[in-house]
PDB file of C-alpha atoms in Angstrom:
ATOM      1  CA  UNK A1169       8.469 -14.341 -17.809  1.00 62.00           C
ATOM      2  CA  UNK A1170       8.491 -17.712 -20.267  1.00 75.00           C
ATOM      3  CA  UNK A1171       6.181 -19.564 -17.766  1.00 81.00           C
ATOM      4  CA  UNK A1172       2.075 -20.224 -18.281  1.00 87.00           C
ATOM      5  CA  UNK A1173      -0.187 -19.058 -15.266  1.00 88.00           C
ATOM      6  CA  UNK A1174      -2.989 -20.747 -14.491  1.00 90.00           C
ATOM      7  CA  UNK A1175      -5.602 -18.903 -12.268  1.00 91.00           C
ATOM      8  CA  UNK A1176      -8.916 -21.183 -10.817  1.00 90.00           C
ATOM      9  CA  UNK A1177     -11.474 -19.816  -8.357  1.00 89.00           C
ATOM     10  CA  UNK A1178     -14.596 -20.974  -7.735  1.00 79.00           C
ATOM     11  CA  UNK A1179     -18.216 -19.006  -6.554  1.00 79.00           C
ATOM     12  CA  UNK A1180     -18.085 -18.297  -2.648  1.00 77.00           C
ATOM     13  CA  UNK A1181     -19.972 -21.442  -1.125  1.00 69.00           C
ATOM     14  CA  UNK A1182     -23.066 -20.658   1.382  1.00 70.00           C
ATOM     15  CA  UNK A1183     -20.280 -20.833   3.993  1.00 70.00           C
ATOM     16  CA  UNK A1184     -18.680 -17.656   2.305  1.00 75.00           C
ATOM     17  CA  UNK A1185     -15.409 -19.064   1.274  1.00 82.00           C
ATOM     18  CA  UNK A1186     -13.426 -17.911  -1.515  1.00 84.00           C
ATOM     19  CA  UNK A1187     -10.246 -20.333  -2.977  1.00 86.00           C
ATOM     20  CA  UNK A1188      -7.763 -19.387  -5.038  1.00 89.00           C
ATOM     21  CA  UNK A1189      -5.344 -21.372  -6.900  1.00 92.00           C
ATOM     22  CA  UNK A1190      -2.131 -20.302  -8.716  1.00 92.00           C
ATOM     23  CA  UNK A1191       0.280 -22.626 -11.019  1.00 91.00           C
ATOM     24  CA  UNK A1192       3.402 -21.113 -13.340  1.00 89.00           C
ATOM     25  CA  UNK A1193       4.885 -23.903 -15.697  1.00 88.00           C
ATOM     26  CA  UNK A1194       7.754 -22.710 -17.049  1.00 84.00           C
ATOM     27  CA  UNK A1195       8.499 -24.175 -20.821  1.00 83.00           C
ATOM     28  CA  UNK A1196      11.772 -26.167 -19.389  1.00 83.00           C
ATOM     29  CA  UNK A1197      11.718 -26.144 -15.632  1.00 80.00           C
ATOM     30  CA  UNK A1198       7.961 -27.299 -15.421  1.00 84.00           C
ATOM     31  CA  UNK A1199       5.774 -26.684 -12.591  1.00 86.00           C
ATOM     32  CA  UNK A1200       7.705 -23.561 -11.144  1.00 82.00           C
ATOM     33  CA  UNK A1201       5.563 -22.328  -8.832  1.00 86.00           C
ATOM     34  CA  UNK A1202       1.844 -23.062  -6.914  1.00 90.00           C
ATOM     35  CA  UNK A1203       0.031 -21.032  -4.320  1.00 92.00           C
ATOM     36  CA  UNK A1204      -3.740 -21.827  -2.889  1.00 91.00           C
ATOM     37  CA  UNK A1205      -5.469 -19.220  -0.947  1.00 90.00           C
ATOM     38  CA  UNK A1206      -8.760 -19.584   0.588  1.00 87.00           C
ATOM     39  CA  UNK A1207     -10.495 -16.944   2.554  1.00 84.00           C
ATOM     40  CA  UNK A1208     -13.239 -17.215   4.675  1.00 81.00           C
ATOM     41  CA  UNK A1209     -15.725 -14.024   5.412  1.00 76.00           C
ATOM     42  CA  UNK A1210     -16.336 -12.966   8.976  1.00 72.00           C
ATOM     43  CA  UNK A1211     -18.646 -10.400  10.079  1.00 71.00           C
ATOM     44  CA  UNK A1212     -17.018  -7.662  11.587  1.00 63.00           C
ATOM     45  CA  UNK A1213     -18.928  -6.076  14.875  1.00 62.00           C
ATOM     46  CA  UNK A1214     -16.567  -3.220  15.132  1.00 64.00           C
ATOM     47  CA  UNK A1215     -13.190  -1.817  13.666  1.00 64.00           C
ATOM     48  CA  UNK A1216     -10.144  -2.621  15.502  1.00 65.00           C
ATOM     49  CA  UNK A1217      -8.520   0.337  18.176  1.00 64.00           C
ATOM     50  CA  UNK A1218      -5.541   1.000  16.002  1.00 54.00           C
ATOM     51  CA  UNK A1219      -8.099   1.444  13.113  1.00 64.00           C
ATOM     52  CA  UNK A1220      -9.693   3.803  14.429  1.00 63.00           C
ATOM     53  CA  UNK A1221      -6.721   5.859  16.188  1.00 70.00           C
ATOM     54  CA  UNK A1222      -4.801   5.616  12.818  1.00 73.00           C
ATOM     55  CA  UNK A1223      -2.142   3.936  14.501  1.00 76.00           C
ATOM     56  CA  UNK A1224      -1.367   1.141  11.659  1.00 75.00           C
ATOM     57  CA  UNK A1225       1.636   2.254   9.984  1.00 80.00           C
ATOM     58  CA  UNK A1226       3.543   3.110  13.495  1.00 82.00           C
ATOM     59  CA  UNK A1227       2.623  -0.378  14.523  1.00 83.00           C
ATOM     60  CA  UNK A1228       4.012  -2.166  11.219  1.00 88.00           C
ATOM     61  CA  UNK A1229       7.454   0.472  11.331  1.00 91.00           C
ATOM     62  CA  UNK A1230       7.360  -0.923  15.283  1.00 93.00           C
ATOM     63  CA  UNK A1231       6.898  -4.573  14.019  1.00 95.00           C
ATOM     64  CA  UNK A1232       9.841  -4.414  11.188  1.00 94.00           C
ATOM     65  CA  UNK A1233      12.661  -2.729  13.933  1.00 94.00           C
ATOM     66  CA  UNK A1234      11.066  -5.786  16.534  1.00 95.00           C
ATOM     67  CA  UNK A1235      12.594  -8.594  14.162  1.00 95.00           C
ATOM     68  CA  UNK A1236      15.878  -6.203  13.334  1.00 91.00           C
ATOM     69  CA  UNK A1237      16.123  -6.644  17.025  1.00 93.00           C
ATOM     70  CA  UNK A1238      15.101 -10.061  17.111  1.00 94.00           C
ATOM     71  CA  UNK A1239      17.247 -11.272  14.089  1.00 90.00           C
ATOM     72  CA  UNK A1240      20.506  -9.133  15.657  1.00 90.00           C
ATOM     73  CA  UNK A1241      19.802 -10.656  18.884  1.00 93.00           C
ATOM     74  CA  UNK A1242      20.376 -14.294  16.863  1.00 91.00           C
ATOM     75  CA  UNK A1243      23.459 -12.974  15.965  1.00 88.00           C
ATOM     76  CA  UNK A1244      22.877 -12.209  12.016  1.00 83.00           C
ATOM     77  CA  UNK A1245      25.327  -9.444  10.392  1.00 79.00           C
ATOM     78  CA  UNK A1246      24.394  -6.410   8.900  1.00 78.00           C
ATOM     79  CA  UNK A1247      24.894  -5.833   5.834  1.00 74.00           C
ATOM     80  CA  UNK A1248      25.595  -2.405   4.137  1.00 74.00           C
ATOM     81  CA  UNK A1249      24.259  -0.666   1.321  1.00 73.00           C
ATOM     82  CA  UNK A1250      26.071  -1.177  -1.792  1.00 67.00           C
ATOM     83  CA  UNK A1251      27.236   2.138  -2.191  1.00 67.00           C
ATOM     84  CA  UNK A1252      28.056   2.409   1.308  1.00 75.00           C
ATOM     85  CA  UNK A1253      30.691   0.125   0.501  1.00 73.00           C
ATOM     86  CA  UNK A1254      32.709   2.177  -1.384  1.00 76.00           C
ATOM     87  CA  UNK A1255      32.409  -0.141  -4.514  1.00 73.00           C
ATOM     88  CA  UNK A1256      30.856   1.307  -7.767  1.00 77.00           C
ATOM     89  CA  UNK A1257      27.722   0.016  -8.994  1.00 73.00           C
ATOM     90  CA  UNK A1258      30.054  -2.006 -11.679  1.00 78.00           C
ATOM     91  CA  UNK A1259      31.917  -3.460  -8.997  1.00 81.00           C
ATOM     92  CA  UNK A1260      29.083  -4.291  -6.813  1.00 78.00           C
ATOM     93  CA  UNK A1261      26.539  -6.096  -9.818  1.00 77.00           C
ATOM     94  CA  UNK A1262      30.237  -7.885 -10.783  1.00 80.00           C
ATOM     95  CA  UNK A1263      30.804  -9.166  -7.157  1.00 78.00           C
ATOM     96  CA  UNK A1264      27.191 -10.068  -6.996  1.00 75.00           C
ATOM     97  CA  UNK A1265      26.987 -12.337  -9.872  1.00 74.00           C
ATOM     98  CA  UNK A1266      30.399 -14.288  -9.112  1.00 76.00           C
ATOM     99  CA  UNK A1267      28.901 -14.835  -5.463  1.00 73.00           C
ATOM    100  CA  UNK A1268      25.363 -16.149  -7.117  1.00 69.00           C
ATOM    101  CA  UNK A1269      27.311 -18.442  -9.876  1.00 68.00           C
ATOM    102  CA  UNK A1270      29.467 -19.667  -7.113  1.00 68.00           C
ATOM    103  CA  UNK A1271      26.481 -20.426  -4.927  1.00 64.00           C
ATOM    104  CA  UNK A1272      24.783 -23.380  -6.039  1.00 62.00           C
ATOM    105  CA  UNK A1273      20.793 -23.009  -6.067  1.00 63.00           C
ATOM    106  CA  UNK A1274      17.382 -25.015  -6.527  1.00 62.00           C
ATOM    107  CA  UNK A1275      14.053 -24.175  -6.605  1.00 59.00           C
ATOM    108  CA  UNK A1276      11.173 -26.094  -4.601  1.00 57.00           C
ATOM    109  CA  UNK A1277      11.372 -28.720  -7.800  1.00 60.00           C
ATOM    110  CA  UNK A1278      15.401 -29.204  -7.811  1.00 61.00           C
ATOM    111  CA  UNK A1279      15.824 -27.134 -10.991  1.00 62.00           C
ATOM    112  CA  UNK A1280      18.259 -24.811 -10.780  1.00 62.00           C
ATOM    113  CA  UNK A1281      17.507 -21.432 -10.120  1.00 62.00           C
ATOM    114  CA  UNK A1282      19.234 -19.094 -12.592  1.00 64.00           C
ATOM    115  CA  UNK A1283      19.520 -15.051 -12.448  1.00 64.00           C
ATOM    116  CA  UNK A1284      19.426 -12.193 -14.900  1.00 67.00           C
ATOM    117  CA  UNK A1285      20.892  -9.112 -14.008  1.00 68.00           C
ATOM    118  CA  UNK A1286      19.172  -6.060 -14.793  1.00 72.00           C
ATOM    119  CA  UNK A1287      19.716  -2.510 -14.362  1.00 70.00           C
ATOM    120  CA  UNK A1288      17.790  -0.520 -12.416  1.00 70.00           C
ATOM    121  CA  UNK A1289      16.156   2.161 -14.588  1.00 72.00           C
ATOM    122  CA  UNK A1290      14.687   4.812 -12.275  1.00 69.00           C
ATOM    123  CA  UNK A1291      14.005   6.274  -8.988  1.00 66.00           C
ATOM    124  CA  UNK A1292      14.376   4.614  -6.358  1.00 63.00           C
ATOM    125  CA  UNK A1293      15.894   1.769  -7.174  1.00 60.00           C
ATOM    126  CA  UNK A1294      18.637   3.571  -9.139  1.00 56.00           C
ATOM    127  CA  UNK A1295      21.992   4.735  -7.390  1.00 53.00           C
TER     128      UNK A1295
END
């Protein structure tokens, strides 16, 4: 929330591409964070079959339980939901933080990456 963003784009060239540039510097950790996009326009003869079946969202719900698959498959655990755990939202946030502090770790630039816990204060995100 400290850092300085810097946005840059430049007019679409006769070629029709669009760049976009994003830099955070953060007051003591420095460059924090940098992102270039750059689009390029195509013409479009015709909309896609799942556009126009309405199909999208079933095919990104199918995509998501593909890599739960895919990621099980590799052998990764599942974890449960905090309060699935039978640990209050105290104990969870406290077991939380001692794991974070206890695991050292950087950003891209080496700094290292601190946390703030905050409470959630509404729907959904609140237990």
């Amino acid at each position: 929330m400290h850092g300085v963003w810097r946005l840059h784009s430049a007019i679409p060239s006769a070629g029709h591409t669009l760049q976009l540039s994003v830099h955070v510097t953060h007051p003591t950790l420095g460059l924090f964070f940098t992102a270039h996009l750059e689009l390029t326009r195509q013409e479009s003869v015709r909309a896609p079959l799942e556009q126009w079946l309405g199909i999208q969202p079933h095919l990104t719900a199918l995509r998501i339980y593909w890599h739960a698959v895919k990621l099980i498959w590799k052998g990764v655990s599942i974890q449960p939901h905090p309060r699935d755990t039978g640990a209050s939202p105290t104990e969870y946030r406290d077991t939380a933080s001692n794991t974070l502090r206890e695991t050292p770790t950087k950003n891209a630039n080496g700094c290292p990456a601190g946390f703030v816990w905050r409470e959630a204060s509404s729907f959904p995100w609140s237990f």
